[in-house]
mmCIF file of C-alpha atoms in Angstrom:
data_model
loop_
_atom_site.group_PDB
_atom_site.id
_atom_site.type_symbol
_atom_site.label_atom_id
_atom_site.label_comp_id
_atom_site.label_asym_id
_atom_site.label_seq_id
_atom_site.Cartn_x
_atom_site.Cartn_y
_atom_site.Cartn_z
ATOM 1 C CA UNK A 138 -37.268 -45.161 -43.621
ATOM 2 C CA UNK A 139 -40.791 -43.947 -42.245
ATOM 3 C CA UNK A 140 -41.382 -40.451 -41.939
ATOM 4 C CA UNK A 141 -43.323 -38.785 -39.143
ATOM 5 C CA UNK A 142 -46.728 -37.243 -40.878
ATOM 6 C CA UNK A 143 -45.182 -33.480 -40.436
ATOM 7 C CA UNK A 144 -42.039 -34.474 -42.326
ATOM 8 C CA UNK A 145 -44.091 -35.777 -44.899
ATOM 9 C CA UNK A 146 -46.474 -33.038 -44.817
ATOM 10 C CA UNK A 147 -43.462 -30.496 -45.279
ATOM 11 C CA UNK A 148 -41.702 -32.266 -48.058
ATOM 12 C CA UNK A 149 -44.889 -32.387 -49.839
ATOM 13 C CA UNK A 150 -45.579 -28.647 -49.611
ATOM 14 C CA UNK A 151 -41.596 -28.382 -50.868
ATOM 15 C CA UNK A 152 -42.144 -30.640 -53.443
ATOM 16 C CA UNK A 153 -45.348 -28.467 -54.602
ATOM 17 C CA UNK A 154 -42.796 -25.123 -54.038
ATOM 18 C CA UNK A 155 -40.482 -26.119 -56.487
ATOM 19 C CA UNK A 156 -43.524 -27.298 -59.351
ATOM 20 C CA UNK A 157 -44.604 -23.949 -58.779
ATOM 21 C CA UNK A 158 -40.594 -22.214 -58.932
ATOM 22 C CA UNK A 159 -40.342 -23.951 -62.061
ATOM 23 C CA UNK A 160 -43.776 -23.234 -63.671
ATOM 24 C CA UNK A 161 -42.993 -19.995 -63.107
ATOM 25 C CA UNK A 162 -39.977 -19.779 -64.343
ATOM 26 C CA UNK A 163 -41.312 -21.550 -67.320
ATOM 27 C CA UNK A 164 -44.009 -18.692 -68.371
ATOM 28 C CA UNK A 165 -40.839 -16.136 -68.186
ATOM 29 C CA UNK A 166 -39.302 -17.931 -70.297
ATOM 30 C CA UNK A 167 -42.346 -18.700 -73.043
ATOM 31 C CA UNK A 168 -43.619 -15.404 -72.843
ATOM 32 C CA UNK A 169 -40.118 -14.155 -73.437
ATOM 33 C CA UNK A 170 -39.101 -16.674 -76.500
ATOM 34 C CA UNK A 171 -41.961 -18.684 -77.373
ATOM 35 C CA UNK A 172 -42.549 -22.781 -76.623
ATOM 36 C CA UNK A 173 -39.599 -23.732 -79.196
ATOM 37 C CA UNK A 174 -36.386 -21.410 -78.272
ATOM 38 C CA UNK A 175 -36.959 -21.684 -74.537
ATOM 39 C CA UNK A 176 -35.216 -25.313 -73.443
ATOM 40 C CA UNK A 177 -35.390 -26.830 -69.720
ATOM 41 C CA UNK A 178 -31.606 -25.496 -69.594
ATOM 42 C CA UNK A 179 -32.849 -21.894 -69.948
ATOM 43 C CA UNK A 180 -36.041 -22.654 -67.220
ATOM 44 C CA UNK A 181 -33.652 -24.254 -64.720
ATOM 45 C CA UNK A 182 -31.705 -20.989 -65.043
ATOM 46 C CA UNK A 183 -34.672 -18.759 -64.597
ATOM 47 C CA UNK A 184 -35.851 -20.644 -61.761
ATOM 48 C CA UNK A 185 -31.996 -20.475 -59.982
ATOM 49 C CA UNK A 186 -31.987 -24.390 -59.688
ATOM 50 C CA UNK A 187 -30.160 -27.129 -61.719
ATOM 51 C CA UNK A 188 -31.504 -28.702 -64.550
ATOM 52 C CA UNK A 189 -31.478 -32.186 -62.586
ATOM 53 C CA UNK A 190 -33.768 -30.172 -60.372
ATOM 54 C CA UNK A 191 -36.364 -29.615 -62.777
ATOM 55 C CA UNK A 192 -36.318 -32.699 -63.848
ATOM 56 C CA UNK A 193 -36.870 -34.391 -60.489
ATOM 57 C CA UNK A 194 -40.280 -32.333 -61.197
ATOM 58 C CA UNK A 195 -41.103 -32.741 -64.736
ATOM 59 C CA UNK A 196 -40.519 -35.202 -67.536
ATOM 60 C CA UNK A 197 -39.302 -32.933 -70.255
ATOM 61 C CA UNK A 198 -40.056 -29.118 -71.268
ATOM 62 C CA UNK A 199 -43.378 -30.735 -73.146
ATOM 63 C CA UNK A 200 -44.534 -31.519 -69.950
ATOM 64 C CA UNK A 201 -44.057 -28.153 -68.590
ATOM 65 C CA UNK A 202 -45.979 -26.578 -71.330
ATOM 66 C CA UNK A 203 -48.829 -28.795 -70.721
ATOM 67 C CA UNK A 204 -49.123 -28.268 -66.989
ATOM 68 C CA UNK A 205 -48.780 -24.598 -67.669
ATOM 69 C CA UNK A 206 -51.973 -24.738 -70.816
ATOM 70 C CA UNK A 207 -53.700 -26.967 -68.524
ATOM 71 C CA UNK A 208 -53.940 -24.204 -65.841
ATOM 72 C CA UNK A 209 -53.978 -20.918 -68.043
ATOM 73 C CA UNK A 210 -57.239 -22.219 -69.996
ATOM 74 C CA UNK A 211 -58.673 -23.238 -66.351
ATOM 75 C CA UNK A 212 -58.081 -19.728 -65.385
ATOM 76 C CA UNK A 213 -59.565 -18.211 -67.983
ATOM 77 C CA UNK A 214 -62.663 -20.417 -68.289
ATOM 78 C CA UNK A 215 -63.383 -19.648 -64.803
ATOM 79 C CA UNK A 216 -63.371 -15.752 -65.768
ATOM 80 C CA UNK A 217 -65.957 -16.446 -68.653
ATOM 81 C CA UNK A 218 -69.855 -15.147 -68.234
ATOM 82 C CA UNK A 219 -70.981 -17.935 -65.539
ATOM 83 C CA UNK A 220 -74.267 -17.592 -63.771
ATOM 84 C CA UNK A 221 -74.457 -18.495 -59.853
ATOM 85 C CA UNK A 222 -77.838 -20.170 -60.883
ATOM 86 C CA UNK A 223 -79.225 -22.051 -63.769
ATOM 87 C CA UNK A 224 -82.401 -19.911 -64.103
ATOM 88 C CA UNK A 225 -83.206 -17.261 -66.564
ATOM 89 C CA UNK A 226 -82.917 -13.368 -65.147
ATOM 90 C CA UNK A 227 -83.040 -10.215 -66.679
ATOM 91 C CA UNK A 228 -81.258 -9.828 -70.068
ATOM 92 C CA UNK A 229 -79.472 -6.755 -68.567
ATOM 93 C CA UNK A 230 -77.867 -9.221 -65.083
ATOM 94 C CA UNK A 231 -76.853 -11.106 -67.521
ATOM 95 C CA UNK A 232 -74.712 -9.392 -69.582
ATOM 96 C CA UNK A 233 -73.643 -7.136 -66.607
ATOM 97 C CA UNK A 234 -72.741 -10.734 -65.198
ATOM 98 C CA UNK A 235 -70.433 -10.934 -68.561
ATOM 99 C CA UNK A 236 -68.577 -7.878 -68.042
ATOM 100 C CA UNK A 237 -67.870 -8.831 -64.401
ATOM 101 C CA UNK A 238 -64.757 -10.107 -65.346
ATOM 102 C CA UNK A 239 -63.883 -7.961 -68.308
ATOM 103 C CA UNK A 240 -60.569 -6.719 -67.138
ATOM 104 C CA UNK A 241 -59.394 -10.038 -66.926
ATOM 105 C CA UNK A 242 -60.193 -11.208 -70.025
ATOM 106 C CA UNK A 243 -58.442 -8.470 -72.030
ATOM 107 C CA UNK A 244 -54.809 -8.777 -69.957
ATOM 108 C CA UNK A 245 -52.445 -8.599 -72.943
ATOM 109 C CA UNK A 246 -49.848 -11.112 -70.850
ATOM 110 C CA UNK A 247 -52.605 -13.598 -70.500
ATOM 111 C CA UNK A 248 -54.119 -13.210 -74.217
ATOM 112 C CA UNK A 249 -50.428 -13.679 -76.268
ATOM 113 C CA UNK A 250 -50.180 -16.389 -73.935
ATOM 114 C CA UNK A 251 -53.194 -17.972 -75.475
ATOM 115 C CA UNK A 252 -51.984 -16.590 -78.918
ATOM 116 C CA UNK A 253 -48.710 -18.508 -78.450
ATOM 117 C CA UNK A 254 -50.835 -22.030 -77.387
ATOM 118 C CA UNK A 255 -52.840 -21.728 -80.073
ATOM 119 C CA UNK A 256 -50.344 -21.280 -82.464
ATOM 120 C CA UNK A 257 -48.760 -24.235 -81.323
ATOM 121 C CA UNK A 258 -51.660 -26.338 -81.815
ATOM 122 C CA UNK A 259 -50.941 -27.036 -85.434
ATOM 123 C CA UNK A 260 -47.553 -28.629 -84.403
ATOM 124 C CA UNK A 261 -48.352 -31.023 -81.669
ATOM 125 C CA UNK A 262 -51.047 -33.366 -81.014
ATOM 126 C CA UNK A 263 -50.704 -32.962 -77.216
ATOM 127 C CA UNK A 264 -51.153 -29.146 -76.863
ATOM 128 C CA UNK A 265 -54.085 -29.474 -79.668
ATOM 129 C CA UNK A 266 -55.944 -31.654 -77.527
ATOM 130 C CA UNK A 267 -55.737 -29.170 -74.782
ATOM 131 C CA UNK A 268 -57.057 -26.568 -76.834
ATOM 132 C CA UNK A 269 -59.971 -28.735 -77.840
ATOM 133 C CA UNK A 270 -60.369 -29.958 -74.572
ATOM 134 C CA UNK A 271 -60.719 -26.027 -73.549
ATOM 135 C CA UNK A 272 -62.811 -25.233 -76.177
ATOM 136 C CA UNK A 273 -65.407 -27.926 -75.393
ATOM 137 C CA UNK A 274 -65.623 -26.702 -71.742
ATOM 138 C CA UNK A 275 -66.004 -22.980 -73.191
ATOM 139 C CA UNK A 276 -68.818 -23.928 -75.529
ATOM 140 C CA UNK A 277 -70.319 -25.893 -72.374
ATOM 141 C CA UNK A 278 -70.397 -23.309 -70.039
ATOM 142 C CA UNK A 279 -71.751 -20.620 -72.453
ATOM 143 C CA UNK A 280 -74.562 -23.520 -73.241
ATOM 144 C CA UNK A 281 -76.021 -23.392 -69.266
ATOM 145 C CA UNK A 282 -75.743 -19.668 -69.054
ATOM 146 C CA UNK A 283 -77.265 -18.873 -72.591
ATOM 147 C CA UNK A 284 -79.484 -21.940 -72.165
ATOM 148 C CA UNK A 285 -82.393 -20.588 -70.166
ATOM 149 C CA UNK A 286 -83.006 -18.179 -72.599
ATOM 150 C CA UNK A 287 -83.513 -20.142 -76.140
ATOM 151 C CA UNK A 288 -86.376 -22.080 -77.038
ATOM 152 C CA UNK A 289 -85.519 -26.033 -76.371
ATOM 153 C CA UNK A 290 -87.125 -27.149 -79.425
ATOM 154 C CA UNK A 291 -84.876 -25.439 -81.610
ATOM 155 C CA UNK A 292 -81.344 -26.741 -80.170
ATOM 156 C CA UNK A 293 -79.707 -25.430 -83.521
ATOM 157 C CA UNK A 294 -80.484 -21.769 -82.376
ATOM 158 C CA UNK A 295 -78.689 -22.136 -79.180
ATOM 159 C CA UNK A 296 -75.751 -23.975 -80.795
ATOM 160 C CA UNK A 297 -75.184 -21.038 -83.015
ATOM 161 C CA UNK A 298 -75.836 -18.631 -79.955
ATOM 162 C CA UNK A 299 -72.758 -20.265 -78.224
ATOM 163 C CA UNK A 300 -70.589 -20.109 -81.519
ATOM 164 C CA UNK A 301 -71.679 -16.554 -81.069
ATOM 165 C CA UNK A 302 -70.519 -15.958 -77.490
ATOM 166 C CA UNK A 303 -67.283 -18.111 -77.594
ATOM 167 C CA UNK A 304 -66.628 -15.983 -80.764
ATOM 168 C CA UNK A 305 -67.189 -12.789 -79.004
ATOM 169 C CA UNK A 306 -65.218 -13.567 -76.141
ATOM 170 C CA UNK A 307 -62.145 -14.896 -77.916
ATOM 171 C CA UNK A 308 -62.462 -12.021 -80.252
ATOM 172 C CA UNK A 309 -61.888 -9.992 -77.333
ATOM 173 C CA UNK A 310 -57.994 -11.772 -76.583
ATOM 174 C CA UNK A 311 -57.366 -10.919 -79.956
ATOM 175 C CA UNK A 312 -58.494 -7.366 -79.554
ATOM 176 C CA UNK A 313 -56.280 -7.073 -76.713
ATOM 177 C CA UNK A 314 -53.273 -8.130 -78.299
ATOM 178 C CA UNK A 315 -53.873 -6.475 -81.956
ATOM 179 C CA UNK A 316 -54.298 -3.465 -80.000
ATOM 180 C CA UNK A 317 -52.994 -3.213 -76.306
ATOM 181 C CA UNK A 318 -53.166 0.861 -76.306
ATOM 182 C CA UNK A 319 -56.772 1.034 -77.727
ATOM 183 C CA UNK A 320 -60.010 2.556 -75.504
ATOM 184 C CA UNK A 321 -60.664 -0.007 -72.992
ATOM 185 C CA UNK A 322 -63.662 1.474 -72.793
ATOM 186 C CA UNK A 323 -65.148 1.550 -76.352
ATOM 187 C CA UNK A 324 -64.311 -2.187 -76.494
ATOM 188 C CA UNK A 325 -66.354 -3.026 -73.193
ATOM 189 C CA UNK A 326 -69.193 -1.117 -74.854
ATOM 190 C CA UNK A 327 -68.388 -3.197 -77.850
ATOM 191 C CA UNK A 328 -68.582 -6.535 -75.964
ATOM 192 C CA UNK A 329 -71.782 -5.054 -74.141
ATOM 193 C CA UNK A 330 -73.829 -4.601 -77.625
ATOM 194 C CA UNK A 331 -72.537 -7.775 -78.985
ATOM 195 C CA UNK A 332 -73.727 -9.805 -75.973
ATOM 196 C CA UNK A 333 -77.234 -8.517 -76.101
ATOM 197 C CA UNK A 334 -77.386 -8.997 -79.510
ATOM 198 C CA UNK A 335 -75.970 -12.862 -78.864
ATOM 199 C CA UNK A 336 -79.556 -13.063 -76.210
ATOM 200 C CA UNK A 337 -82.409 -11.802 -78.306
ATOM 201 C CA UNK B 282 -20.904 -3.779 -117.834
ATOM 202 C CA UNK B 283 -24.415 -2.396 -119.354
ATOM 203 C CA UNK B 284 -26.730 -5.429 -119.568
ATOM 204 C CA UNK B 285 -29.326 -5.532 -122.747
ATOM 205 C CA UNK B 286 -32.971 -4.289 -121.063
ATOM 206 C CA UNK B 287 -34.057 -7.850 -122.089
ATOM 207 C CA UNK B 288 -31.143 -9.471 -120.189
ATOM 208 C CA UNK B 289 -32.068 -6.952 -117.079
ATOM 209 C CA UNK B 290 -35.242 -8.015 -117.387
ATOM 210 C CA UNK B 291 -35.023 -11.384 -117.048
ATOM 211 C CA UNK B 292 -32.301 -10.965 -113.896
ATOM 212 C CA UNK B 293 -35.635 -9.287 -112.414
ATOM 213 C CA UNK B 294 -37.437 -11.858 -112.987
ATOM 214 C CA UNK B 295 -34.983 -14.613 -111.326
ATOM 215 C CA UNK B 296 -34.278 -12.221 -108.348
ATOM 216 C CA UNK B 297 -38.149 -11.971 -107.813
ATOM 217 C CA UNK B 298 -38.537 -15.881 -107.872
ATOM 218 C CA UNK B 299 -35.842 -16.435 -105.648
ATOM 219 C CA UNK B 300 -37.126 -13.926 -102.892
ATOM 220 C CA UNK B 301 -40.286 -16.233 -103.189
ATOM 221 C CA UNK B 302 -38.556 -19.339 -103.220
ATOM 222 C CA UNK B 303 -37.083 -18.424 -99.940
ATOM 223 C CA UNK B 304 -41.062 -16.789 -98.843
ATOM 224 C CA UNK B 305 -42.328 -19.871 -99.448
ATOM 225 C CA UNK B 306 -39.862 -22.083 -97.519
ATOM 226 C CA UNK B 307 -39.719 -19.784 -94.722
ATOM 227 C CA UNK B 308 -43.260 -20.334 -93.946
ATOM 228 C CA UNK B 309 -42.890 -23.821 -94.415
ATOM 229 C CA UNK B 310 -40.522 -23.635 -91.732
ATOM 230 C CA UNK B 311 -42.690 -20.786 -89.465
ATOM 231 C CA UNK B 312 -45.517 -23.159 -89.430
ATOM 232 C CA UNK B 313 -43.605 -26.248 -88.808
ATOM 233 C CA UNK B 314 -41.595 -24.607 -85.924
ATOM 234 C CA UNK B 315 -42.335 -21.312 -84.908
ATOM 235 C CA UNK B 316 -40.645 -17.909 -85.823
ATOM 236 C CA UNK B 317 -37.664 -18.166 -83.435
ATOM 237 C CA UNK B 318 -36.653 -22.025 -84.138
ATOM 238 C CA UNK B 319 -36.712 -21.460 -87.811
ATOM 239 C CA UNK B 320 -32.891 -20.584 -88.569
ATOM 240 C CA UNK B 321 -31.766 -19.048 -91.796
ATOM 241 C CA UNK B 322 -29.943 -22.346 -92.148
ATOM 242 C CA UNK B 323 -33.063 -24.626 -92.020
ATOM 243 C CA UNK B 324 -35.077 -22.237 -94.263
ATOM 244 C CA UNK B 325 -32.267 -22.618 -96.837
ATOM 245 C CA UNK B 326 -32.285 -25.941 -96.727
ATOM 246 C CA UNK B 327 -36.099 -26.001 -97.017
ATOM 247 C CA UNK B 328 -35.669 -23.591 -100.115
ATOM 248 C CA UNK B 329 -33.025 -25.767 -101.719
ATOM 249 C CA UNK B 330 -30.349 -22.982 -101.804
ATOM 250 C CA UNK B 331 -27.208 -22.177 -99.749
ATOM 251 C CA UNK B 332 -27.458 -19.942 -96.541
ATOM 252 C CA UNK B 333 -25.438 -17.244 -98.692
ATOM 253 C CA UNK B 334 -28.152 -17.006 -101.537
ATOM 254 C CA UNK B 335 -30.583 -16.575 -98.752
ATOM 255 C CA UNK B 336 -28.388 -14.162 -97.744
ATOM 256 C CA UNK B 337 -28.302 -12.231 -101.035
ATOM 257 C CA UNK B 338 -32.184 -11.750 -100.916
ATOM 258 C CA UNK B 339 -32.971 -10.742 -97.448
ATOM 259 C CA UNK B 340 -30.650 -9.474 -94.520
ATOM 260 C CA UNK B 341 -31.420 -11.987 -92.478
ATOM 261 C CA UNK B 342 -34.680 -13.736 -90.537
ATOM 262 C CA UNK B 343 -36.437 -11.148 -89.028
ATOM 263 C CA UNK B 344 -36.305 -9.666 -92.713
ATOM 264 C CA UNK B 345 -37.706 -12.513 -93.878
ATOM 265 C CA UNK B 346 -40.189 -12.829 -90.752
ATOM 266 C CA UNK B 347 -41.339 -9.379 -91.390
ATOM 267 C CA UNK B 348 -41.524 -9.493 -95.401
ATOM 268 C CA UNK B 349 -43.771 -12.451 -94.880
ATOM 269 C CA UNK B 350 -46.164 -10.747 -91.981
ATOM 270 C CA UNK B 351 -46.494 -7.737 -94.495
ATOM 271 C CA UNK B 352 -48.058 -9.935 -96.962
ATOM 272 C CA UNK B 353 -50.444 -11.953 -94.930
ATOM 273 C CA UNK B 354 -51.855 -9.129 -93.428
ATOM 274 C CA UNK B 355 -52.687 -7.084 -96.598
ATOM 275 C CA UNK B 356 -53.643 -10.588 -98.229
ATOM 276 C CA UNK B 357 -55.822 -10.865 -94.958
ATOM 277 C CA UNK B 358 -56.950 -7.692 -95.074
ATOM 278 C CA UNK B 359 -58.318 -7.926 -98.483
ATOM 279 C CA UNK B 360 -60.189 -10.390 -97.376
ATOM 280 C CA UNK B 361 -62.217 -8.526 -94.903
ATOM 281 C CA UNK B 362 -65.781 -7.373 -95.833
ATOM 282 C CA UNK B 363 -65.469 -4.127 -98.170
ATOM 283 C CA UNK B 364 -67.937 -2.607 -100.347
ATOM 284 C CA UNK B 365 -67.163 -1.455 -104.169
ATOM 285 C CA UNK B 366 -68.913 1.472 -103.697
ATOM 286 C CA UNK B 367 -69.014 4.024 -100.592
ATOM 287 C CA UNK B 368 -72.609 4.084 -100.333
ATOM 288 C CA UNK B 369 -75.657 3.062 -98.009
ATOM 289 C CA UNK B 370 -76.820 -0.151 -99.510
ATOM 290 C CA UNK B 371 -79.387 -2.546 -98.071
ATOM 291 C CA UNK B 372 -78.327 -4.811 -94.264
ATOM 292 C CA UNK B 373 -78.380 -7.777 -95.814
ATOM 293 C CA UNK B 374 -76.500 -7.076 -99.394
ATOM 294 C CA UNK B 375 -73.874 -5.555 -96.666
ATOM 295 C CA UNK B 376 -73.962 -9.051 -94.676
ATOM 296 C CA UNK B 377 -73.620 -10.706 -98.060
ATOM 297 C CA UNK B 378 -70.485 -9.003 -99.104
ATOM 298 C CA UNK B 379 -68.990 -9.285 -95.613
ATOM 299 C CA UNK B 380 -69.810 -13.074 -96.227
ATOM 300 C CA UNK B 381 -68.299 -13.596 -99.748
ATOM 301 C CA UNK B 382 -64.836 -14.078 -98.320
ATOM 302 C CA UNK B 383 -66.018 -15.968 -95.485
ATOM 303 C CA UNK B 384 -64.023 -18.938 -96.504
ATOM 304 C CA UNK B 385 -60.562 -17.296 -96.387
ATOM 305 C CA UNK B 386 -61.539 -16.123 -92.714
ATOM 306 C CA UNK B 387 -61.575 -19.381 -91.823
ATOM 307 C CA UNK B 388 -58.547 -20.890 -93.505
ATOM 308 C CA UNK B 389 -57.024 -22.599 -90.331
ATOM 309 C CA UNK B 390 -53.196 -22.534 -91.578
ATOM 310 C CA UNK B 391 -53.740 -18.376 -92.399
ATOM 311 C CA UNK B 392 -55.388 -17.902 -88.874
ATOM 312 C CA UNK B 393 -52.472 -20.067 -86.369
ATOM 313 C CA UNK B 394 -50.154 -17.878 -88.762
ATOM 314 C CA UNK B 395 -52.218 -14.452 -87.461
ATOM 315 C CA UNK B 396 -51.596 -16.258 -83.595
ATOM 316 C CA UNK B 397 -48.364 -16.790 -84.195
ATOM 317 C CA UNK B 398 -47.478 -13.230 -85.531
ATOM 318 C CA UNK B 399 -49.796 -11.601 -82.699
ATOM 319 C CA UNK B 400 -48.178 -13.554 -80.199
ATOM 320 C CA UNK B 401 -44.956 -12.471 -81.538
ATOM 321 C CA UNK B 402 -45.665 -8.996 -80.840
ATOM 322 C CA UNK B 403 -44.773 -8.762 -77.381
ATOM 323 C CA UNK B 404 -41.497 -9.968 -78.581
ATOM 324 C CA UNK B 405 -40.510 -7.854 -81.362
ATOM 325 C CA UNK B 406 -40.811 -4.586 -81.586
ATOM 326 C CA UNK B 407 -40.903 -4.377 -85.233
ATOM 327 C CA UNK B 408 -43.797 -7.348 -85.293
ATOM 328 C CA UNK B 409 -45.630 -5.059 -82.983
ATOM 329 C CA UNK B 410 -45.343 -2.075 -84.926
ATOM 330 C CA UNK B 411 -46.709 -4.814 -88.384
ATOM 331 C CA UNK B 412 -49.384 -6.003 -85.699
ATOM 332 C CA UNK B 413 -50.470 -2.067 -85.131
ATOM 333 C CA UNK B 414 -49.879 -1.333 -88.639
ATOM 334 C CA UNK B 415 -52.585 -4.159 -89.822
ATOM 335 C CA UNK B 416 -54.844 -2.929 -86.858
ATOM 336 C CA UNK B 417 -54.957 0.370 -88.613
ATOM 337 C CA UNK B 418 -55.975 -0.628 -91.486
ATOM 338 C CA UNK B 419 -58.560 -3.212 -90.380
ATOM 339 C CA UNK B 420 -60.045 -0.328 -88.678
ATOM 340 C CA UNK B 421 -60.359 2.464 -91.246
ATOM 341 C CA UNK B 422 -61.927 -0.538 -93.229
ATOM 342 C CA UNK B 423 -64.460 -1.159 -90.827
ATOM 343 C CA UNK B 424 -65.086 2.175 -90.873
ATOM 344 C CA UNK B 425 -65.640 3.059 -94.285
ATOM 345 C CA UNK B 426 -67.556 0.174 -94.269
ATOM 346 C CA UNK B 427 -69.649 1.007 -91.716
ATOM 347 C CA UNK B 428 -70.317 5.250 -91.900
ATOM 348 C CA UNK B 429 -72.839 5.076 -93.868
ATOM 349 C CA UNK B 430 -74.830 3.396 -91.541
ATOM 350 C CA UNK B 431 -74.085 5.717 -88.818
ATOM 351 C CA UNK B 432 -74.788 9.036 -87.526
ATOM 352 C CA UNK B 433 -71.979 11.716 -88.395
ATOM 353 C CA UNK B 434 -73.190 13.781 -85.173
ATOM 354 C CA UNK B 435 -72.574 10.428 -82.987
ATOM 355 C CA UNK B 436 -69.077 9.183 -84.083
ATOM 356 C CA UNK B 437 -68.846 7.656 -80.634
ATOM 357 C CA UNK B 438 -71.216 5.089 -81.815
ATOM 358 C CA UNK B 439 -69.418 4.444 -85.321
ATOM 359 C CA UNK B 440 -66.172 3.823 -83.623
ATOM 360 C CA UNK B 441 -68.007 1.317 -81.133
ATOM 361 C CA UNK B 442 -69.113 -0.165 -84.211
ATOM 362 C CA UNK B 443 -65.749 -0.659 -85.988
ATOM 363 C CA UNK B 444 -64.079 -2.099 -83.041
ATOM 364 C CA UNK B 445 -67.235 -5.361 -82.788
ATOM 365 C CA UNK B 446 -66.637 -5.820 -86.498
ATOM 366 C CA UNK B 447 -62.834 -6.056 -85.473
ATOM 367 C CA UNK B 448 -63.388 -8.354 -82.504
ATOM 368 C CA UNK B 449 -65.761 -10.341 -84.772
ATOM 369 C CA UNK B 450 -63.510 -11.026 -87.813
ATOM 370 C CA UNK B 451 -60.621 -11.865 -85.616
ATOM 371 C CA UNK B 452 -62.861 -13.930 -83.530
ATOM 372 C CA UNK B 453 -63.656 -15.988 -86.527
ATOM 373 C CA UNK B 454 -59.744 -16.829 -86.995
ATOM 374 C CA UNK B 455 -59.962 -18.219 -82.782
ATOM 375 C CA UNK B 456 -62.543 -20.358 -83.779
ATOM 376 C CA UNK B 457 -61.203 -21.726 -86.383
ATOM 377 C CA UNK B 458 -58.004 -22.557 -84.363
ATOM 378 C CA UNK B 459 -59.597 -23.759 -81.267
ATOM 379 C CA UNK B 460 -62.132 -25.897 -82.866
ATOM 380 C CA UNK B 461 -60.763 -26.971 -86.741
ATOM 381 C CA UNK B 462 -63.248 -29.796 -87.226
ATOM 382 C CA UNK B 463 -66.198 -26.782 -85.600
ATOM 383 C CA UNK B 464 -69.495 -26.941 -87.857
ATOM 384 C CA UNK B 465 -68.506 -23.947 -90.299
ATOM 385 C CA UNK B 466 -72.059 -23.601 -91.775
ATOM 386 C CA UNK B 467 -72.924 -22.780 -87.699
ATOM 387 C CA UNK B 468 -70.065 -20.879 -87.868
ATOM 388 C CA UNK B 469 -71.410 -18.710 -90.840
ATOM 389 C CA UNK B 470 -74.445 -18.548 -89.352
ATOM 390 C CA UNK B 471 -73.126 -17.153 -85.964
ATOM 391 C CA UNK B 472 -71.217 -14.362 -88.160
ATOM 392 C CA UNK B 473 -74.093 -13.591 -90.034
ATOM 393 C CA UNK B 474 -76.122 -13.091 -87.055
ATOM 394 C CA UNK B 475 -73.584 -10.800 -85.819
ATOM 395 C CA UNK B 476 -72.902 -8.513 -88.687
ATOM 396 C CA UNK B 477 -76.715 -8.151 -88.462
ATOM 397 C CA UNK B 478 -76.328 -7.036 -85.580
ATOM 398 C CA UNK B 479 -73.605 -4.391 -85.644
ATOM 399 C CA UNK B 480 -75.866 -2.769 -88.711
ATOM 400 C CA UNK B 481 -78.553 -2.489 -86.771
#
């Protein structure tokens, strides 16, 4: 049976719906019991739809969890210090540039979250080559914005001034989570000294 | 019955290596599987015993859970840069010392434990109150490592100081989840460059 192009448009977007019902679903559940307790029986549930449902739309709870790493480390790399331009400015834009996003980067939901992957790393091969995956394209994006500012004949500095920077900023996740009630404030500050010191 | 104090002794003794016994299988099983697949069951069978001499020993999993997250975090915690005496010594004998255990920091089984049991936290309300507990202490480490260093008049500035030392060390334990086979000597570098910088 051909379908007109609007029918097929429409099923599309309800196909993309339900992905997103269940994804959703999905991060209740995870955030509520961790990867291993919650099963596809317990998503379905949160979602209101059958199991059979979910799995018209995913392979198996593994693939769930992937989808959902895939797209929480997307999200947070694109709220990482990013320059518009590839061109040295003021030390000062810069790191103001960095705290742009800082209230994203210390959401306590989103950091356990990234806890909880991480964690999980050490006990399967698929979700540890996410987080490597993500870690490369951290390390690359603090190389082009910390780039213009390090001597190219002396690569090894800037290496160790993106360890620096990813360290900083992943620090910060754990901040968020070790202490969710602490001066939101003082810990800006904190990121704001730590980044200058990371360019000169 | 009165037992002999050598007999009473030795019961000690075998209660103590039992309550490690099941320590020790328990975080076989944590690592392996997480804290909430992990059954009492599976840890006794890890530990070699029946459920009910697990059950002699602890009252039940979140015991165990929270027996074990007490130790880590006072083994981690003795880990963290501290100086023998509280007194102003030079930068860089203070860098030295916080580099000493540098090592440990890194010890990538130790740190996805520290994600799991931070991730945890927003789970359990008795792993949060651990998670704050260790917090505590981390900071009023940091401190009296730090206040020499530091103006009394501006305690602002200390406290900024403690919480980048914070964010640093536990940014070390990201790394080495997110990037295991990561250059550690860059690594070591990077947190040298940073203590610098909080001293300063």
């Amino acid at each position: 049976m051909t379908k007109n192009p609007e029918a097929l448009a429409r099923q599309q977007k309800r196909t993309q719906m339900r992905r997103e019902q269940v994804l959703a679903a999905a991060e209740q559940c995870f955030q509520r019991e961790g990867f291993h307790a919650a099963s596809v029986n317990r998503i379905a549930a949160e979602a209101g739809m059958s199991v059979g449902h979910v799995y018209r739309h995913f392979d198996n709870k593994e693939d769930i969890i992937l989808t959902l790493c895939e797209r929480k480390f997307a999200d947070y790399i694109s709220h990482t210090p990013r320059l518009a331009v590839h061109t040295k400015m003021d030390t000062d834009a810069v790191v103001d540039t960095a705290l742009d996003d800082f209230d994203w980067l210390v959401d306590p939901v989103q950091a356990r979250y990234v806890m909880d992957v991480f964690a999980e790393s050490g006990r399967s091969e698929q979700i540890n080559s996410i987080v490597a995956d993500q870690d490369y394209r951290l390390r690359h994006n603090a190389r082009v914005l910390l780039e213009p500012y390090f001597p190219p004949e002396r690569p090894e500095e800037l290496e160790c001034r993106v360890e620096m920077l990813v360290l900083v900023l992943e620090g910060l996740m754990m901040r968020t989570v070790a202490n969710p009630e602490g001066d939101k404030a003082r810990l800006k500050l904190a990121f704001r000294h730590l980044m200058r010191a990371i360019l000169q």
